[in-house]
Coordinates of C-alpha atoms and ligand atoms in Angstrom, one line a residue:
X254 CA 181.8 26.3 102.7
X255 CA 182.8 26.5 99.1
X256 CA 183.1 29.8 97.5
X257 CA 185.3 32.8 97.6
X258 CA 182.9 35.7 97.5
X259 CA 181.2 38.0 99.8
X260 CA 178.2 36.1 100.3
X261 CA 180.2 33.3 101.2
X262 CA 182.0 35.9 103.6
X263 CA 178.4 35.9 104.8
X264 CA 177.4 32.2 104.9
X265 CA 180.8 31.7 107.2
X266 CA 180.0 34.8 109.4
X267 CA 176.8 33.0 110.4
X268 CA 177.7 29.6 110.5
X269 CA 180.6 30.7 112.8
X270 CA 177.8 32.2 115.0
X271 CA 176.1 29.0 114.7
X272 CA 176.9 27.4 118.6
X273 CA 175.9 24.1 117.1
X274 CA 179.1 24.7 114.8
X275 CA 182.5 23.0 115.7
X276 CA 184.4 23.1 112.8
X277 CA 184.5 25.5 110.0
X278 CA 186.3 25.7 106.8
X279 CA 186.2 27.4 103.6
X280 CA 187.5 26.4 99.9
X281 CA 189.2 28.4 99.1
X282 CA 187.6 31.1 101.1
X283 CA 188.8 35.1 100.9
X284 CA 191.0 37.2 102.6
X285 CA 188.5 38.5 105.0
X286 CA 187.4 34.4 106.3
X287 CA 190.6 33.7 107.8
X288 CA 189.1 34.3 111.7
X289 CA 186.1 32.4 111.5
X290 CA 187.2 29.4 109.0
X291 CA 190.4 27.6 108.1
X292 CA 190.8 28.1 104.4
X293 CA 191.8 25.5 102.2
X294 CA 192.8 25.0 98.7
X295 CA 190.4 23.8 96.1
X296 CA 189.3 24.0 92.5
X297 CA 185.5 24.7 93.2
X298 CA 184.3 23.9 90.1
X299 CA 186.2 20.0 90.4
X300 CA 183.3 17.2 91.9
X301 CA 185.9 15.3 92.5
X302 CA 188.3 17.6 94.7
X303 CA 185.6 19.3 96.7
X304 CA 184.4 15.7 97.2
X305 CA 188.0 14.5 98.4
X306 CA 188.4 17.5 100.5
X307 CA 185.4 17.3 102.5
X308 CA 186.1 13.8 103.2
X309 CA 189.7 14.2 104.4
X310 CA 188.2 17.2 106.5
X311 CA 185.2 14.7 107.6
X312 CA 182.6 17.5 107.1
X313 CA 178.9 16.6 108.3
X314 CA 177.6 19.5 105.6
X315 CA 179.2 20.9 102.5
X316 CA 177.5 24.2 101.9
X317 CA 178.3 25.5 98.0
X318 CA 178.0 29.3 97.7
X319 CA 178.4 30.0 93.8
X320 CA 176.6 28.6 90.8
X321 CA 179.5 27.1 88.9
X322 CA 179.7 24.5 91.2
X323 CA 176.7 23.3 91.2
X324 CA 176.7 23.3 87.5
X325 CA 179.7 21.4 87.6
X326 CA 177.7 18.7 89.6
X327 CA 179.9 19.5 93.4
X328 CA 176.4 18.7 95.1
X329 CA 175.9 15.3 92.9
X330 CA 179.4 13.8 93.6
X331 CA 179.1 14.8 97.9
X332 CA 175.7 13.6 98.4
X333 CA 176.9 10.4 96.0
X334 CA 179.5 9.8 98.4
X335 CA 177.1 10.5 101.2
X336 CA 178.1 13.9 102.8
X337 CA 174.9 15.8 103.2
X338 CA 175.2 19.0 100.8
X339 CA 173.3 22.7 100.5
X340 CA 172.7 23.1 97.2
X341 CA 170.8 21.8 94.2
X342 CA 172.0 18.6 91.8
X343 CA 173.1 20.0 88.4
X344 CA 170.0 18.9 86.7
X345 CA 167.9 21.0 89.1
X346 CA 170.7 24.3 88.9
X347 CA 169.4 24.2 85.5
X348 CA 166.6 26.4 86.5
X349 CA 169.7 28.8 86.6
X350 CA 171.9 28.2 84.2
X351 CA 169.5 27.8 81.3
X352 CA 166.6 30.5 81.0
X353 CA 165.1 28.9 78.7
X354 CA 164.8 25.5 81.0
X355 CA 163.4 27.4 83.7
X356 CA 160.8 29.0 81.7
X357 CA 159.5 26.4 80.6
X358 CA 159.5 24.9 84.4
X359 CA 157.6 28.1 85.3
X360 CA 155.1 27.3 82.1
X361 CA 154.4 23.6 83.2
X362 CA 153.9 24.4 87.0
X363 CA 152.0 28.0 86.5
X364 CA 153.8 30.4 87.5
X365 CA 153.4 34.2 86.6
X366 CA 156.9 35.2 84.3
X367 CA 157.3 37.8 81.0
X368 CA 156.2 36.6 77.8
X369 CA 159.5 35.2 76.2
X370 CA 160.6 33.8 73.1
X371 CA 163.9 31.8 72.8
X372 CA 166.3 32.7 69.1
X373 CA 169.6 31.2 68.2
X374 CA 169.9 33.6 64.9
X375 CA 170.0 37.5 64.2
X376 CA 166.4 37.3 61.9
X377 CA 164.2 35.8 64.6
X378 CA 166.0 37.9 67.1
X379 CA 165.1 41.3 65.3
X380 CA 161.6 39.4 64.5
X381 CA 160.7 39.3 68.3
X382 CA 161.8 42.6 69.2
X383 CA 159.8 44.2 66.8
X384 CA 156.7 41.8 68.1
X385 CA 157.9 42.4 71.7
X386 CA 158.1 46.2 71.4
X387 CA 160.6 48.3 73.4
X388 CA 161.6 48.9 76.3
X389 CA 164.0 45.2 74.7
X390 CA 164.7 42.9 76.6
X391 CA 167.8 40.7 75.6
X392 CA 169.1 37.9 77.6
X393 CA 171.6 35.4 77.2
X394 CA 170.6 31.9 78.2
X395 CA 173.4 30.6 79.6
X396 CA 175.3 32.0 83.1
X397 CA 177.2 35.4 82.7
X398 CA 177.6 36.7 86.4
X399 CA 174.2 39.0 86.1
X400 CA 175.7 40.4 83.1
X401 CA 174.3 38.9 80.3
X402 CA 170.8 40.7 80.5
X403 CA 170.6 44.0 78.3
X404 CA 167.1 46.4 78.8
X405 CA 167.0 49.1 76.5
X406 CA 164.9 51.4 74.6
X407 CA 167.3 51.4 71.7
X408 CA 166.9 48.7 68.8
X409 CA 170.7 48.6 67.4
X410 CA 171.9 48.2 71.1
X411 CA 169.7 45.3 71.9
X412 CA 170.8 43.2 67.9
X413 CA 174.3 44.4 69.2
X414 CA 173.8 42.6 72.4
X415 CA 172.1 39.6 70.9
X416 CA 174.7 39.3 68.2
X417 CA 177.3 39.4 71.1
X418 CA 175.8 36.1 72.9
X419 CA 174.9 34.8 69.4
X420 CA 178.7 34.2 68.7
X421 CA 179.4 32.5 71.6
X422 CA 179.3 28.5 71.3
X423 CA 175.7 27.1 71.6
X424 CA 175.0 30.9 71.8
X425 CA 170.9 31.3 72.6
X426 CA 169.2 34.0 73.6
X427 CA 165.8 34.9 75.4
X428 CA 164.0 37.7 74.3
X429 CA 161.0 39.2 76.7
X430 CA 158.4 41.3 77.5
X431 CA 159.8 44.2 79.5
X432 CA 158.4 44.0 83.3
X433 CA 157.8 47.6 85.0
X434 CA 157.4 47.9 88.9
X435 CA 159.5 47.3 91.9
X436 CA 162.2 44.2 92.4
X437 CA 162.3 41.9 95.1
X438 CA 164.5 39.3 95.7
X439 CA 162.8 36.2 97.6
X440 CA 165.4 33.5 98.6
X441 CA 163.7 29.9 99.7
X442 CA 165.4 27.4 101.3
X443 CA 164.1 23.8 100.2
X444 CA 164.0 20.0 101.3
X445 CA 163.0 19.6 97.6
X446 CA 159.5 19.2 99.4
X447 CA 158.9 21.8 101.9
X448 CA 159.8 25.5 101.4
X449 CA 161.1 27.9 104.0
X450 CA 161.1 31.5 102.9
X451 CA 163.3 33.8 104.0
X452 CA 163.1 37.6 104.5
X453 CA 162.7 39.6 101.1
X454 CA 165.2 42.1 100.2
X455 CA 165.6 44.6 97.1
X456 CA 169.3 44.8 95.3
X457 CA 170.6 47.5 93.5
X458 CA 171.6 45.8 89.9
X459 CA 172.5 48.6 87.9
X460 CA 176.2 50.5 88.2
X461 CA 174.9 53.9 88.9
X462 CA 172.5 55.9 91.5
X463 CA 169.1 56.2 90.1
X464 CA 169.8 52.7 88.6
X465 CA 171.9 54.3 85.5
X466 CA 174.6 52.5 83.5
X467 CA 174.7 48.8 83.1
X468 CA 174.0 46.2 85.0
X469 CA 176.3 44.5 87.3
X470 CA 176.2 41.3 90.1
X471 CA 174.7 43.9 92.3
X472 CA 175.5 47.2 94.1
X473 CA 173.5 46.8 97.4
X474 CA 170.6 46.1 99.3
X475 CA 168.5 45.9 101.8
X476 CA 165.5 44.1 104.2
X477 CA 163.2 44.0 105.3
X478 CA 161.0 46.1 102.3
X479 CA 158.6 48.5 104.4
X480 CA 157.2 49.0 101.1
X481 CA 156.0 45.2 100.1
X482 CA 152.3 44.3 100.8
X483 CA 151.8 41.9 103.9
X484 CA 151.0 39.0 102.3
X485 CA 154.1 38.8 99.3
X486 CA 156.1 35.9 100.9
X487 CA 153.1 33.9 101.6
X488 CA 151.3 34.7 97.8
X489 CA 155.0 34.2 96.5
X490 CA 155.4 30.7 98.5
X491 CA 151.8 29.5 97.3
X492 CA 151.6 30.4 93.4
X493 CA 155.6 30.7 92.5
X494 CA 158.1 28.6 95.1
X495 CA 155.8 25.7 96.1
X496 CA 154.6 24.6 92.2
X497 CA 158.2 25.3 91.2
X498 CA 159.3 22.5 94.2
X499 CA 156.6 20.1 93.3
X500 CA 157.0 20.6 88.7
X501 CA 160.6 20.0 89.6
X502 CA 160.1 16.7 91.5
X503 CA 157.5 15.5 89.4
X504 CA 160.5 15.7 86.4
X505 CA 162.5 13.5 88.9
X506 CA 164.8 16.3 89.2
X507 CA 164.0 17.5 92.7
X508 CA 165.3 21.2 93.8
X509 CA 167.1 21.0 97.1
X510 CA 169.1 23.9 98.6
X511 CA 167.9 27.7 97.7
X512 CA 165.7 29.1 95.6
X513 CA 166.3 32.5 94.7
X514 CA 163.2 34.0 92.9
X515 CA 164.0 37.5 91.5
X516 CA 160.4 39.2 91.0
X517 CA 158.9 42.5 89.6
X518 CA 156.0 43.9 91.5
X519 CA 154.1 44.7 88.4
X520 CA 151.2 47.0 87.2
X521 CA 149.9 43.5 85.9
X522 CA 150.8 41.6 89.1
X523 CA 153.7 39.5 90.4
X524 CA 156.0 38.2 87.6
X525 CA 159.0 36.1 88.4
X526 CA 162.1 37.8 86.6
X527 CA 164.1 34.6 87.2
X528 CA 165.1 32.2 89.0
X529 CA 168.7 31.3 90.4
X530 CA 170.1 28.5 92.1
X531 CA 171.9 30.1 95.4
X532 CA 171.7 32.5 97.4
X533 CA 172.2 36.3 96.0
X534 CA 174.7 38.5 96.2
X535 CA 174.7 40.6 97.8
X536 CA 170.8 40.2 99.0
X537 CA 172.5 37.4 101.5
X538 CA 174.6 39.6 103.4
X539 CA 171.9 41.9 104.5
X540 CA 169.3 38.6 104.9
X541 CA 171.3 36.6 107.1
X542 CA 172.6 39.6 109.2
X543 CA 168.9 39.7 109.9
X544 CA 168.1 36.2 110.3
X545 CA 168.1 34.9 114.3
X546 CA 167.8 31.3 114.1
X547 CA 171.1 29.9 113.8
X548 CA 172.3 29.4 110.6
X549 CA 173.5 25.6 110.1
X550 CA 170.9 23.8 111.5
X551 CA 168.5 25.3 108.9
X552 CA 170.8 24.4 106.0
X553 CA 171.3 21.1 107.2
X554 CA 167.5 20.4 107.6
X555 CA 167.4 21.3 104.0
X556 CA 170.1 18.8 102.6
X557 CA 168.8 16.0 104.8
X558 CA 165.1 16.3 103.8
X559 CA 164.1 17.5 107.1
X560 CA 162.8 20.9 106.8
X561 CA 159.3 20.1 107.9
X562 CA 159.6 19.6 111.0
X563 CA 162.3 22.7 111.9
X564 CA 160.6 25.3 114.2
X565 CA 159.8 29.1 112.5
X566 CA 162.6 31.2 111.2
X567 CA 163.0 34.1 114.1
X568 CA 164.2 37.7 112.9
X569 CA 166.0 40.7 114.5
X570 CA 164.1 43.6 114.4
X571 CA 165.4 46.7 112.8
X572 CA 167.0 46.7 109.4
X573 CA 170.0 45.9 107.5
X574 CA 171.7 47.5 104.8
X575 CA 174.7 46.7 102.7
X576 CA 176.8 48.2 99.7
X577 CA 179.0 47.1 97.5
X578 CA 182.7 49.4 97.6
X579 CA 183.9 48.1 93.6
X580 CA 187.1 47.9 91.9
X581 CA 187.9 50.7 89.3
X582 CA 186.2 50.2 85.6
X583 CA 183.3 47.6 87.0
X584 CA 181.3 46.4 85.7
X585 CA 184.1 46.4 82.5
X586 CA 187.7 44.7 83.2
X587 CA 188.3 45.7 86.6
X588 CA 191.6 47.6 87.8
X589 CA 193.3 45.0 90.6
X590 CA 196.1 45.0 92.7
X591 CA 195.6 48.6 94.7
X592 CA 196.2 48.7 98.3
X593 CA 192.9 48.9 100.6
X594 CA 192.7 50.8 103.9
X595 CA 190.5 51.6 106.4
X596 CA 188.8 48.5 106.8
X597 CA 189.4 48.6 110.5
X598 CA 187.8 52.1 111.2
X599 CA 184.7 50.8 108.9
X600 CA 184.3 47.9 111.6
X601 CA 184.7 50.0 114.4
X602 CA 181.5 52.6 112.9
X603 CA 178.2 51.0 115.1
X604 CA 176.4 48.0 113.8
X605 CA 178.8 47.3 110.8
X606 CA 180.7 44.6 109.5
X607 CA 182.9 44.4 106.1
X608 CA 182.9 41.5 104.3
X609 CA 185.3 40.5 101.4
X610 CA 184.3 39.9 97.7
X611 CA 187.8 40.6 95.7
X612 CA 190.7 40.5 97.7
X613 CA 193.8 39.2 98.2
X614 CA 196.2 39.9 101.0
X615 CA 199.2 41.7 99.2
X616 CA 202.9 41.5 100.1
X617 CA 202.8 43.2 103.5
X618 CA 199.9 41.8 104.8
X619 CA 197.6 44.7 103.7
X620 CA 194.0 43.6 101.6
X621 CA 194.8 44.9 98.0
X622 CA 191.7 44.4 95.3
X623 CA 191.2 41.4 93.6
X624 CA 188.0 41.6 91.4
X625 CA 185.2 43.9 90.1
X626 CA 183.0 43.8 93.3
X627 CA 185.7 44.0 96.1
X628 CA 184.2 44.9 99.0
X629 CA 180.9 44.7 101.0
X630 CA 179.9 47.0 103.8
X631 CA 177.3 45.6 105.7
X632 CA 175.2 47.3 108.8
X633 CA 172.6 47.0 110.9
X634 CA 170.4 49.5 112.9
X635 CA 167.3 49.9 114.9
X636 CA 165.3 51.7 111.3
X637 CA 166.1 51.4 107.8
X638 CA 167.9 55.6 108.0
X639 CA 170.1 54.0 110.7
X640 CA 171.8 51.0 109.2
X641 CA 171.6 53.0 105.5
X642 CA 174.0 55.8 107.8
X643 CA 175.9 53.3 109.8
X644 CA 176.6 51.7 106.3
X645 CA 177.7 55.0 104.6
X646 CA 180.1 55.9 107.6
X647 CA 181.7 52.6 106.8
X648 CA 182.5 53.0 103.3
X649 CA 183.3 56.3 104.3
X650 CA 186.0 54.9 106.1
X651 CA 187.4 53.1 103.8
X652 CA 190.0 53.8 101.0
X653 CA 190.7 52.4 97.7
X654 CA 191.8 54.2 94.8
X655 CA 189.3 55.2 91.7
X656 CA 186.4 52.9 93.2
X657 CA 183.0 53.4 93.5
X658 CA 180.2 52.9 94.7
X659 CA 176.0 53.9 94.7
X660 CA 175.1 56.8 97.2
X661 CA 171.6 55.7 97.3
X662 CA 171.4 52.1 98.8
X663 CA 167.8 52.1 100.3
X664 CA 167.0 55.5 100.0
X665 CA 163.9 55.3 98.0
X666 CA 162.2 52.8 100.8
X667 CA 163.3 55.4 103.6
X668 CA 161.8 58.0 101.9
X669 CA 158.8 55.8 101.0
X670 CA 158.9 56.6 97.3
X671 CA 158.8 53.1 95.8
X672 CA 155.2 52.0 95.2
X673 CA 154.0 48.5 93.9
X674 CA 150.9 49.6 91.8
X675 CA 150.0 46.3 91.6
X676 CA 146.8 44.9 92.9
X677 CA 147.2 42.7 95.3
X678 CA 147.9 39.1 95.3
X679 CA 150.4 37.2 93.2
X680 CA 148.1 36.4 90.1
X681 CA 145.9 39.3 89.7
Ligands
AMP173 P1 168.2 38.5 85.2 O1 169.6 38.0 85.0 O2 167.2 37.7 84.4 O3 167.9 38.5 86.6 O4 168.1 40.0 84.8 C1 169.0 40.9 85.5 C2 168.2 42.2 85.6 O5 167.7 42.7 84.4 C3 167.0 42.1 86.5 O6 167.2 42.2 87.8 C4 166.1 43.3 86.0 O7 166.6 44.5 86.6 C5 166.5 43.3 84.5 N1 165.4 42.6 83.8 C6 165.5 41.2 83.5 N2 164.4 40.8 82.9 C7 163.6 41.9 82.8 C8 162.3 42.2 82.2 N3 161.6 41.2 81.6 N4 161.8 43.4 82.3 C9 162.5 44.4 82.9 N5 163.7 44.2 83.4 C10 164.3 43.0 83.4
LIG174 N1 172.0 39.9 93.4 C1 171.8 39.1 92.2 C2 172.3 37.8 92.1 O1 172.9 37.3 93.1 O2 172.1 37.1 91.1

């Protein structure tokens, strides 16, 4: 496992459930790993040194967690040196790390997305907003840890924005049609052929309860959607994941590991927000809590082209919920370095689990913060009220000065106030 985060606290929880699963380590892992997988030290972002490591550890499958990596080409230089790898070739993580590549992937192969224009100066920029109309959309193209995407009603705050990602070098931003209606977050796992969705979930983006404030790497979530019609995995599979698969093989770039496709639930229909290379976080800590089939074999199907012939996914019933506990001042600089208790008594509260994001152990063997999203709370229960109140006595529990965290993971779909009023099907 390479990665440091919570959803890599995730991937290992699962993979250490995974009886098929003799081994496990993680590079360089997080505080909270240290039961279920040796950790070891290593640049993730380095081809060459995840490459090196997974050969002196003799790993059958290198499972990358973050997008850097992948970026950086880790998943070109294993499967080079023939170690079988979860996750996408650098060319094909473009479909992340460049908006602008990936809309014009979801032009060639079909699929429903905002109107967008692409601008690498102030003029054309104010140009499109104007054209576009507000709510403004502002996004930079390149990767900036879900926080280079700006929405907002006001005009000066969307040029200060695009001005901001204009100065960076290369800087090139994508300006879009605002998309109204729910989000979902659909993650696919992918041979580069054949496409095995997973359960959908909804995250919690912005800062603040009732989605104020600015946006962040996400504040919670939960699955399954009690909301969603019946027939949006399947309608998402046919007219977004699958020609998305098969435009990026026909470039000779062919996607293998996970698809995440982030999607509004229009008035217009299904539009795909974006697309990113790996799973989400935290969308994957409430998605494989629910997920049956054991984790390993399913990711190793994917990275050896064998995903056609693995048996259905099987599910838990019930629901899971998860939120994010975060450092003071996120999504800004975050305060680091304070003492964190009461991640025991959070364990102990029924159906819960608390993964790490940013932490380190401090001097005295007690977790202290180590970055903006520090901690996630996950829980399960028999309804989506239960693991939503199982999760909140767990952060309850816990204790870490001045941070914060949203009061109202999942309480719109347990009150059933969230409605798609799209018409149904996918491209309506
Ligand atoms: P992205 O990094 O593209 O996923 O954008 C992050 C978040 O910004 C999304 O999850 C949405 O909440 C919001 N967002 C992005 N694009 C749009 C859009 N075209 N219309 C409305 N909201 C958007
Ligand atoms: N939860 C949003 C993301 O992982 O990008």
């Amino acid at each position: 496992m390479v990665g440091a985060g919570a959803r890599e606290h995730a991937l290992v929880s699962a993979l250490a459930n995974d009886p098929s699963v003799e081994e496990l380590f993680a590079a360089p892992g997080n505080a909270g790993m240290g039961s279920q997988a040796e950790l070891l030290d290593v640049d993730a972002n380095d081809p060459n040194a995840v490459t090196a490591l997974a050969q002196q550890v003799h790993a059958d499958l290198v499972v990358v967690g973050p997008e850097a990596p992948l970026v950086a080409g880790v998943a070109d230089a294993l499967r080079e040196a023939g170690i079988a790898c979860f996750g996408p070739s650098a060319a094909a993580a473009e479909l992340e790390a460049s908006k602008a590549f990936a809309k014009q992937v979801m032009h060639s192969a079909g699929v429903p997305t905002a109107r967008a224009g692409v601008a690498t100066d102030i003029d054309t920029v104010s140009m499109m907003l104007q054209e576009f109309g507000a709510p403004h959309v502002v996004k930079d193209d390149g990767l900036a840890a879900g926080k280079g995407v700006v929405v907002t009603d006001d005009f000066d705050e969307a040029i200060a924005h695009a001005q901001e990602c204009l100065a960076k070098p290369n800087g090139r931003i994508v300006i879009e049609e605002f998309l109204d209606g729910p989000e979902v977050s659909l993650f696919c796992i992918t041979d580069g052929v054949t496409v095995v969705p997973l359960q959908p979930a909804q995250d919690f983006k912005r800062v603040g309860d009732g989605d104020a404030g600015p946006n962040t790497g996400g504040m919670g979530a939960y699955t399954p959607l009690p909301w969603a019609p019946a027939n949006l995995v399947d309608d998402v599979v046919r007219t977004v994941a699958q020609p998305t698969i098969d435009e990026m093989a026909r470039r000779g770039t062919p996607f293998a590991g996970l698809l995440y496709i982030g999607l509004a639930l229009t008035s217009r229909g299904t539009r795909v927000i974006e697309f990113n290379a790996r799973f989400g976080d935290p969308e994957t800590q409430v998605v494989l809590a629910s997920l049956k089939t054991p984790l390993a074999g399913v990711l190793h199907a994917a990275a050896i082209g064998g995903l056609a012939e693995l048996p259905p996914l099987e599910w838990y019933e019930g629901a899971a919920v998860t939120v994010v506990i975060a450092a003071e001042n996120y999504p800004g600089t975050p305060v680091t370095g304070d003492p964190i208790t009461g991640i025991d008594d959070a364990e102990n509260v029924e159906g819960v689990q608390v993964l790490h994001a940013g932490t380190k152990t401090g001097p005295d063997g007690v977790p202290v913060s180590a970055g903006g999203r520090v901690l996630s709370v996950v829980a399960q229960g028999a309804t989506l009220a239960e693991a939503r109140d199982n999760a909140y006595d767990g952060v309850n529990a816990i204790f870490l000065r001045g941070s914060h965290y949203r009061s109202d993971i999942a309480d719109k779909a347990i009150e059933g106030t969230i409605f798609q009023t799209a018409p149904q099907g996918a491209d309506s």
